[in-house]
Short mmCIF file of N, CA, C and O in Angstrom, two decimals:
data_model
loop_
_atom_site.label_atom_id
_atom_site.label_comp_id
_atom_site.label_asym_id
_atom_site.label_seq_id
_atom_site.Cartn_x
_atom_site.Cartn_y
_atom_site.Cartn_z
N MET A 1 0.84 -1.18 0.00
CA MET A 1 0.00 0.00 0.00
C MET A 1 0.88 1.24 0.00
O MET A 1 1.77 1.38 0.85
N ILE A 2 0.66 2.13 -0.94
CA ILE A 2 1.34 3.41 -1.00
C ILE A 2 0.41 4.44 -0.38
O ILE A 2 -0.71 4.66 -0.86
N ARG A 3 0.88 5.07 0.69
CA ARG A 3 0.06 6.04 1.42
C ARG A 3 0.50 7.45 1.06
O ARG A 3 1.66 7.82 1.26
N ILE A 4 -0.44 8.22 0.55
CA ILE A 4 -0.16 9.54 0.02
C ILE A 4 -0.66 10.61 0.97
O ILE A 4 -1.79 10.55 1.46
N GLY A 5 0.19 11.61 1.20
CA GLY A 5 -0.20 12.82 1.93
C GLY A 5 -0.46 13.90 0.91
O GLY A 5 0.44 14.33 0.19
N LEU A 6 -1.71 14.33 0.80
CA LEU A 6 -2.13 15.31 -0.20
C LEU A 6 -2.16 16.70 0.42
O LEU A 6 -2.87 16.94 1.40
N LEU A 7 -1.38 17.60 -0.15
CA LEU A 7 -1.32 18.98 0.32
C LEU A 7 -2.10 19.84 -0.66
O LEU A 7 -1.68 20.04 -1.80
N GLY A 8 -3.26 20.32 -0.23
CA GLY A 8 -4.12 21.13 -1.07
C GLY A 8 -5.28 20.31 -1.61
O GLY A 8 -5.11 19.14 -1.95
N PHE A 9 -6.46 20.94 -1.64
CA PHE A 9 -7.63 20.22 -2.13
C PHE A 9 -8.51 21.14 -2.97
O PHE A 9 -9.73 21.10 -2.93
N GLY A 10 -7.83 22.00 -3.77
CA GLY A 10 -8.54 22.80 -4.76
C GLY A 10 -8.78 21.92 -5.98
O GLY A 10 -8.83 20.69 -5.88
N SER A 11 -8.87 22.54 -7.14
CA SER A 11 -9.15 21.78 -8.36
C SER A 11 -8.13 20.67 -8.60
O SER A 11 -8.50 19.53 -8.90
N MET A 12 -6.83 20.99 -8.48
CA MET A 12 -5.83 19.96 -8.76
C MET A 12 -5.75 18.92 -7.65
O MET A 12 -5.56 17.73 -7.93
N GLY A 13 -5.89 19.33 -6.42
CA GLY A 13 -5.89 18.35 -5.33
C GLY A 13 -7.02 17.35 -5.49
O GLY A 13 -6.84 16.14 -5.31
N ARG A 14 -8.19 17.85 -5.85
CA ARG A 14 -9.33 16.96 -6.08
C ARG A 14 -9.09 16.05 -7.28
O ARG A 14 -9.44 14.87 -7.26
N THR A 15 -8.46 16.60 -8.31
CA THR A 15 -8.15 15.80 -9.50
C THR A 15 -7.17 14.69 -9.15
O THR A 15 -7.35 13.54 -9.56
N HIS A 16 -6.13 15.02 -8.39
CA HIS A 16 -5.15 14.00 -8.00
C HIS A 16 -5.81 12.92 -7.14
O HIS A 16 -5.56 11.73 -7.32
N ALA A 17 -6.65 13.33 -6.19
CA ALA A 17 -7.34 12.36 -5.34
C ALA A 17 -8.24 11.45 -6.17
O ALA A 17 -8.27 10.23 -5.95
N TYR A 18 -8.96 12.02 -7.10
CA TYR A 18 -9.82 11.25 -7.99
C TYR A 18 -9.01 10.21 -8.75
O TYR A 18 -9.41 9.05 -8.87
N CYS A 19 -7.87 10.64 -9.29
CA CYS A 19 -7.02 9.72 -10.07
C CYS A 19 -6.50 8.57 -9.22
O CYS A 19 -6.49 7.42 -9.66
N VAL A 20 -6.08 8.87 -8.00
CA VAL A 20 -5.59 7.81 -7.11
C VAL A 20 -6.69 6.79 -6.86
O VAL A 20 -6.47 5.58 -6.92
N GLU A 21 -7.88 7.28 -6.57
CA GLU A 21 -8.99 6.39 -6.26
C GLU A 21 -9.44 5.56 -7.45
O GLU A 21 -10.04 4.51 -7.27
N ASN A 22 -9.15 6.01 -8.65
CA ASN A 22 -9.65 5.32 -9.84
C ASN A 22 -8.60 4.59 -10.66
O ASN A 22 -8.91 4.04 -11.72
N MET A 23 -7.36 4.52 -10.19
CA MET A 23 -6.31 3.82 -10.94
C MET A 23 -6.71 2.38 -11.25
O MET A 23 -6.44 1.88 -12.34
N LYS A 24 -7.34 1.72 -10.30
CA LYS A 24 -7.69 0.30 -10.48
C LYS A 24 -8.63 0.07 -11.66
O LYS A 24 -8.68 -1.03 -12.20
N TYR A 25 -9.36 1.11 -12.06
CA TYR A 25 -10.28 0.97 -13.19
C TYR A 25 -9.59 1.15 -14.54
O TYR A 25 -10.15 0.80 -15.58
N PHE A 26 -8.39 1.70 -14.53
CA PHE A 26 -7.70 2.01 -15.77
C PHE A 26 -6.43 1.18 -16.00
O PHE A 26 -5.95 1.11 -17.11
N TYR A 27 -5.90 0.61 -14.93
CA TYR A 27 -4.66 -0.15 -15.04
C TYR A 27 -4.87 -1.55 -14.49
O TYR A 27 -5.11 -1.72 -13.30
N LYS A 28 -4.77 -2.52 -15.36
CA LYS A 28 -5.00 -3.91 -14.99
C LYS A 28 -3.81 -4.46 -14.19
O LYS A 28 -2.66 -4.23 -14.56
N ASP A 29 -4.10 -5.18 -13.15
CA ASP A 29 -3.10 -5.89 -12.37
C ASP A 29 -1.97 -5.01 -11.84
O ASP A 29 -0.79 -5.35 -11.95
N LEU A 30 -2.32 -3.88 -11.28
CA LEU A 30 -1.30 -3.04 -10.65
C LEU A 30 -0.61 -3.82 -9.54
O LEU A 30 -1.26 -4.53 -8.78
N PRO A 31 0.70 -3.69 -9.43
CA PRO A 31 1.42 -4.44 -8.39
C PRO A 31 1.38 -3.74 -7.03
O PRO A 31 2.12 -4.09 -6.13
N PHE A 32 0.52 -2.75 -6.88
CA PHE A 32 0.41 -2.01 -5.63
C PHE A 32 -0.99 -1.42 -5.51
O PHE A 32 -1.75 -1.38 -6.47
N GLU A 33 -1.31 -0.97 -4.32
CA GLU A 33 -2.51 -0.17 -4.08
C GLU A 33 -2.03 1.18 -3.58
O GLU A 33 -0.97 1.28 -2.98
N ALA A 34 -2.82 2.20 -3.81
CA ALA A 34 -2.48 3.53 -3.33
C ALA A 34 -3.73 4.15 -2.73
O ALA A 34 -4.85 3.87 -3.16
N CYS A 35 -3.52 4.99 -1.72
CA CYS A 35 -4.65 5.69 -1.12
C CYS A 35 -4.19 7.07 -0.63
O CYS A 35 -3.03 7.26 -0.31
N ILE A 36 -5.14 7.99 -0.63
CA ILE A 36 -4.90 9.28 0.00
C ILE A 36 -5.08 9.02 1.49
O ILE A 36 -6.18 8.77 1.96
N TYR A 37 -3.98 9.02 2.22
CA TYR A 37 -3.99 8.68 3.65
C TYR A 37 -4.08 9.91 4.53
O TYR A 37 -4.59 9.85 5.64
N GLY A 38 -3.58 11.03 4.02
CA GLY A 38 -3.61 12.26 4.81
C GLY A 38 -3.90 13.45 3.92
O GLY A 38 -3.57 13.45 2.73
N LEU A 39 -4.53 14.46 4.52
CA LEU A 39 -4.90 15.67 3.78
C LEU A 39 -4.54 16.88 4.62
O LEU A 39 -4.72 16.89 5.84
N TYR A 40 -4.04 17.91 3.94
CA TYR A 40 -3.82 19.20 4.59
C TYR A 40 -4.32 20.32 3.68
O TYR A 40 -4.02 20.33 2.48
N THR A 41 -5.08 21.24 4.25
CA THR A 41 -5.41 22.52 3.63
C THR A 41 -5.17 23.57 4.72
O THR A 41 -5.12 23.22 5.91
N PRO A 42 -5.02 24.82 4.35
CA PRO A 42 -4.77 25.84 5.37
C PRO A 42 -5.91 26.03 6.38
O PRO A 42 -5.69 26.53 7.46
N ASN A 43 -7.09 25.60 6.03
CA ASN A 43 -8.25 25.74 6.92
C ASN A 43 -8.53 24.40 7.61
O ASN A 43 -9.05 23.48 6.98
N HIS A 44 -8.16 24.29 8.89
CA HIS A 44 -8.26 23.00 9.58
C HIS A 44 -9.69 22.47 9.63
O HIS A 44 -9.92 21.27 9.47
N ASP A 45 -10.68 23.34 9.85
CA ASP A 45 -12.07 22.87 9.88
C ASP A 45 -12.46 22.29 8.52
O ASP A 45 -13.12 21.26 8.44
N LYS A 46 -12.04 22.97 7.46
CA LYS A 46 -12.32 22.47 6.10
C LYS A 46 -11.61 21.15 5.87
O LYS A 46 -12.19 20.21 5.31
N THR A 47 -10.36 21.05 6.31
CA THR A 47 -9.59 19.81 6.13
C THR A 47 -10.30 18.65 6.82
O THR A 47 -10.46 17.58 6.23
N ALA A 48 -10.72 18.86 8.06
CA ALA A 48 -11.40 17.80 8.81
C ALA A 48 -12.70 17.38 8.12
O ALA A 48 -13.00 16.18 8.01
N ALA A 49 -13.46 18.34 7.64
CA ALA A 49 -14.72 18.03 6.97
C ALA A 49 -14.47 17.27 5.66
O ALA A 49 -15.16 16.29 5.35
N LEU A 50 -13.48 17.71 4.90
CA LEU A 50 -13.15 17.02 3.65
C LEU A 50 -12.66 15.60 3.91
O LEU A 50 -13.04 14.66 3.20
N ALA A 51 -11.83 15.44 4.92
CA ALA A 51 -11.32 14.10 5.25
C ALA A 51 -12.48 13.17 5.61
O ALA A 51 -12.51 12.01 5.16
N ARG A 52 -13.43 13.66 6.40
CA ARG A 52 -14.60 12.84 6.74
C ARG A 52 -15.40 12.50 5.49
O ARG A 52 -15.78 11.35 5.27
N THR A 53 -15.67 13.50 4.67
CA THR A 53 -16.49 13.31 3.47
C THR A 53 -15.87 12.30 2.51
O THR A 53 -16.58 11.47 1.93
N PHE A 54 -14.57 12.36 2.34
CA PHE A 54 -13.91 11.52 1.34
C PHE A 54 -13.20 10.30 1.93
O PHE A 54 -12.50 9.60 1.22
N GLY A 55 -13.38 10.06 3.22
CA GLY A 55 -12.81 8.85 3.83
C GLY A 55 -11.30 8.87 3.94
O GLY A 55 -10.66 7.82 3.82
N ILE A 56 -10.73 10.03 4.16
CA ILE A 56 -9.28 10.16 4.31
C ILE A 56 -8.96 10.05 5.79
O ILE A 56 -9.47 10.83 6.59
N PRO A 57 -8.14 9.08 6.19
CA PRO A 57 -7.92 8.81 7.62
C PRO A 57 -7.33 9.97 8.44
O PRO A 57 -7.69 10.15 9.59
N CYS A 58 -6.44 10.75 7.85
CA CYS A 58 -5.72 11.77 8.62
C CYS A 58 -6.02 13.16 8.09
O CYS A 58 -5.75 13.44 6.92
N ALA A 59 -6.55 14.03 8.95
CA ALA A 59 -6.73 15.44 8.63
C ALA A 59 -5.66 16.21 9.39
O ALA A 59 -5.74 16.37 10.60
N ALA A 60 -4.63 16.65 8.68
CA ALA A 60 -3.47 17.27 9.33
C ALA A 60 -3.71 18.74 9.62
O ALA A 60 -4.37 19.44 8.85
N GLY A 61 -3.14 19.21 10.72
CA GLY A 61 -3.23 20.61 11.10
C GLY A 61 -2.18 21.47 10.43
O GLY A 61 -2.31 22.69 10.38
N CYS A 62 -1.12 20.84 9.92
CA CYS A 62 -0.09 21.56 9.17
C CYS A 62 0.56 20.57 8.22
O CYS A 62 0.50 19.36 8.44
N GLU A 63 1.19 21.09 7.17
CA GLU A 63 1.76 20.19 6.18
C GLU A 63 2.90 19.35 6.75
O GLU A 63 3.12 18.22 6.31
N ASP A 64 3.59 19.87 7.76
CA ASP A 64 4.69 19.11 8.37
C ASP A 64 4.22 17.80 9.00
O ASP A 64 4.98 16.83 9.05
N GLU A 65 2.98 17.76 9.47
CA GLU A 65 2.45 16.51 10.04
C GLU A 65 2.49 15.40 9.02
O GLU A 65 2.77 14.25 9.35
N LEU A 66 2.19 15.72 7.77
CA LEU A 66 2.22 14.71 6.71
C LEU A 66 3.64 14.48 6.20
O LEU A 66 4.05 13.34 6.00
N ILE A 67 4.37 15.57 6.00
CA ILE A 67 5.72 15.45 5.45
C ILE A 67 6.61 14.60 6.35
O ILE A 67 7.38 13.78 5.86
N PHE A 68 6.50 14.76 7.65
CA PHE A 68 7.40 14.05 8.56
C PHE A 68 6.76 12.83 9.22
O PHE A 68 7.35 12.23 10.11
N SER A 69 5.58 12.44 8.75
CA SER A 69 4.90 11.27 9.31
C SER A 69 5.48 9.98 8.75
O SER A 69 5.60 9.82 7.52
N PRO A 70 5.78 9.01 9.61
CA PRO A 70 6.24 7.71 9.10
C PRO A 70 5.11 6.93 8.41
O PRO A 70 5.39 5.94 7.74
N ASP A 71 3.87 7.38 8.56
CA ASP A 71 2.74 6.71 7.93
C ASP A 71 2.53 7.14 6.48
O ASP A 71 1.69 6.58 5.78
N ILE A 72 3.26 8.15 6.03
CA ILE A 72 3.10 8.70 4.68
C ILE A 72 4.31 8.32 3.84
O ILE A 72 5.45 8.52 4.24
N ASP A 73 4.05 7.77 2.65
CA ASP A 73 5.11 7.37 1.73
C ASP A 73 5.40 8.43 0.66
O ASP A 73 6.54 8.59 0.23
N VAL A 74 4.36 9.11 0.20
CA VAL A 74 4.45 10.06 -0.89
C VAL A 74 3.80 11.37 -0.48
O VAL A 74 2.71 11.36 0.10
N ILE A 75 4.45 12.48 -0.80
CA ILE A 75 3.84 13.79 -0.62
C ILE A 75 3.40 14.28 -1.99
O ILE A 75 4.19 14.36 -2.93
N ASP A 76 2.11 14.58 -2.11
CA ASP A 76 1.52 15.07 -3.35
C ASP A 76 1.23 16.56 -3.15
O ASP A 76 0.34 16.92 -2.38
N ILE A 77 1.99 17.40 -3.83
CA ILE A 77 1.91 18.85 -3.62
C ILE A 77 0.98 19.48 -4.64
O ILE A 77 1.29 19.54 -5.84
N CYS A 78 -0.16 19.96 -4.15
CA CYS A 78 -1.16 20.62 -5.00
C CYS A 78 -1.52 21.99 -4.42
O CYS A 78 -2.67 22.42 -4.47
N THR A 79 -0.53 22.63 -3.86
CA THR A 79 -0.71 23.96 -3.28
C THR A 79 -0.41 25.02 -4.35
O THR A 79 0.09 24.69 -5.43
N PRO A 80 -0.67 26.30 -4.04
CA PRO A 80 -0.30 27.35 -4.99
C PRO A 80 1.20 27.31 -5.31
O PRO A 80 2.03 26.97 -4.45
N ASN A 81 1.54 27.66 -6.52
CA ASN A 81 2.90 27.55 -7.04
C ASN A 81 3.96 28.17 -6.13
O ASN A 81 5.06 27.62 -5.99
N VAL A 82 3.68 29.30 -5.53
CA VAL A 82 4.69 30.00 -4.73
C VAL A 82 5.11 29.20 -3.50
O VAL A 82 6.15 29.48 -2.92
N TYR A 83 4.35 28.19 -3.11
CA TYR A 83 4.68 27.39 -1.92
C TYR A 83 5.43 26.10 -2.26
O TYR A 83 5.91 25.42 -1.37
N HIS A 84 5.51 25.75 -3.53
CA HIS A 84 6.10 24.47 -3.91
C HIS A 84 7.54 24.31 -3.44
O HIS A 84 7.92 23.27 -2.90
N TYR A 85 8.37 25.34 -3.63
CA TYR A 85 9.80 25.24 -3.35
C TYR A 85 10.08 24.86 -1.90
O TYR A 85 10.80 23.89 -1.62
N ASP A 86 9.50 25.58 -0.95
CA ASP A 86 9.75 25.28 0.47
C ASP A 86 9.22 23.90 0.85
O ASP A 86 9.85 23.17 1.60
N THR A 87 8.06 23.56 0.32
CA THR A 87 7.48 22.25 0.63
C THR A 87 8.34 21.14 0.03
O THR A 87 8.58 20.11 0.68
N LEU A 88 8.81 21.32 -1.19
CA LEU A 88 9.69 20.33 -1.82
C LEU A 88 10.95 20.10 -1.00
O LEU A 88 11.35 18.96 -0.78
N LYS A 89 11.57 21.19 -0.53
CA LYS A 89 12.79 21.05 0.27
C LYS A 89 12.52 20.23 1.53
O LYS A 89 13.32 19.36 1.90
N LYS A 90 11.40 20.48 2.20
CA LYS A 90 11.07 19.72 3.41
C LYS A 90 10.82 18.25 3.08
O LYS A 90 11.28 17.36 3.80
N ALA A 91 10.07 18.00 2.01
CA ALA A 91 9.75 16.62 1.64
C ALA A 91 11.01 15.85 1.24
O ALA A 91 11.16 14.67 1.59
N ILE A 92 11.91 16.51 0.54
CA ILE A 92 13.18 15.87 0.17
C ILE A 92 13.98 15.54 1.44
O ILE A 92 14.50 14.44 1.58
N SER A 93 14.04 16.49 2.37
CA SER A 93 14.81 16.25 3.60
C SER A 93 14.18 15.15 4.44
O SER A 93 14.89 14.47 5.19
N ALA A 94 12.89 14.95 4.30
CA ALA A 94 12.20 13.89 5.04
C ALA A 94 12.32 12.53 4.34
O ALA A 94 11.84 11.52 4.86
N GLY A 95 12.94 12.52 3.16
CA GLY A 95 13.12 11.27 2.43
C GLY A 95 11.85 10.74 1.77
O GLY A 95 11.75 9.54 1.50
N LYS A 96 10.92 11.63 1.49
CA LYS A 96 9.65 11.21 0.88
C LYS A 96 9.75 11.15 -0.63
O LYS A 96 10.53 11.89 -1.25
N HIS A 97 8.96 10.30 -1.23
CA HIS A 97 8.72 10.35 -2.66
C HIS A 97 7.82 11.57 -2.87
O HIS A 97 7.00 11.90 -2.00
N ILE A 98 7.95 12.22 -4.02
CA ILE A 98 7.23 13.47 -4.24
C ILE A 98 6.52 13.44 -5.58
O ILE A 98 7.10 13.04 -6.59
N TYR A 99 5.28 13.89 -5.55
CA TYR A 99 4.52 14.14 -6.77
C TYR A 99 4.09 15.59 -6.65
O TYR A 99 3.41 15.96 -5.71
N CYS A 100 4.53 16.44 -7.58
CA CYS A 100 4.29 17.87 -7.47
C CYS A 100 3.58 18.39 -8.70
O CYS A 100 4.03 18.18 -9.83
N GLU A 101 2.48 19.08 -8.46
CA GLU A 101 1.76 19.75 -9.54
C GLU A 101 2.69 20.79 -10.15
O GLU A 101 3.50 21.39 -9.46
N LYS A 102 2.57 21.02 -11.43
CA LYS A 102 3.45 21.99 -12.09
C LYS A 102 3.07 23.41 -11.74
O LYS A 102 1.91 23.65 -11.41
N PRO A 103 4.00 24.32 -11.78
CA PRO A 103 5.43 24.15 -11.97
C PRO A 103 6.09 23.66 -10.68
O PRO A 103 5.58 23.88 -9.58
N LEU A 104 7.23 23.04 -10.85
CA LEU A 104 7.96 22.52 -9.70
C LEU A 104 8.33 23.66 -8.74
O LEU A 104 8.28 23.50 -7.52
N CYS A 105 8.71 24.78 -9.29
CA CYS A 105 9.03 25.97 -8.48
C CYS A 105 8.85 27.18 -9.41
O CYS A 105 8.46 27.02 -10.56
N ILE A 106 9.14 28.38 -8.91
CA ILE A 106 8.79 29.56 -9.69
C ILE A 106 9.97 30.30 -10.32
O ILE A 106 9.77 31.34 -10.92
N SER A 107 11.17 29.77 -10.18
CA SER A 107 12.31 30.43 -10.84
C SER A 107 13.37 29.38 -11.19
O SER A 107 13.43 28.30 -10.62
N ALA A 108 14.22 29.77 -12.15
CA ALA A 108 15.32 28.88 -12.54
C ALA A 108 16.27 28.66 -11.36
O ALA A 108 16.80 27.56 -11.18
N ALA A 109 16.48 29.70 -10.57
CA ALA A 109 17.37 29.58 -9.41
C ALA A 109 16.85 28.54 -8.42
O ALA A 109 17.61 27.73 -7.89
N GLN A 110 15.55 28.55 -8.17
CA GLN A 110 14.97 27.55 -7.26
C GLN A 110 15.11 26.16 -7.86
O GLN A 110 15.43 25.21 -7.15
N ALA A 111 14.89 26.01 -9.15
CA ALA A 111 14.99 24.71 -9.79
C ALA A 111 16.41 24.15 -9.69
O ALA A 111 16.61 22.96 -9.46
N LYS A 112 17.39 25.03 -9.85
CA LYS A 112 18.78 24.61 -9.78
C LYS A 112 19.12 24.15 -8.38
O LYS A 112 19.74 23.17 -8.12
#
């Protein structure tokens, strides 16, 4: 089981969650299962309500809860572009696999 920590639940966050939940319908005999295990949005009440509605086990109070959690294998970054760089650096330092909505960061210097 691949457990994903989803950061952001706007249009792209919802799209990524939908795709994770529906992989089994499009890919025959996947050698793994994946689930959105944790969710973070800046509004904790909204995060908790979304987690309940969509059956996500963990509603995090901050992104670091997911990034540094031993229960999370992949960090899926669907936050506004200006936040990607700092979140990526934390996820890399935590040794997480990363799936990041484009753009990866907002400048060539950050990318380098």
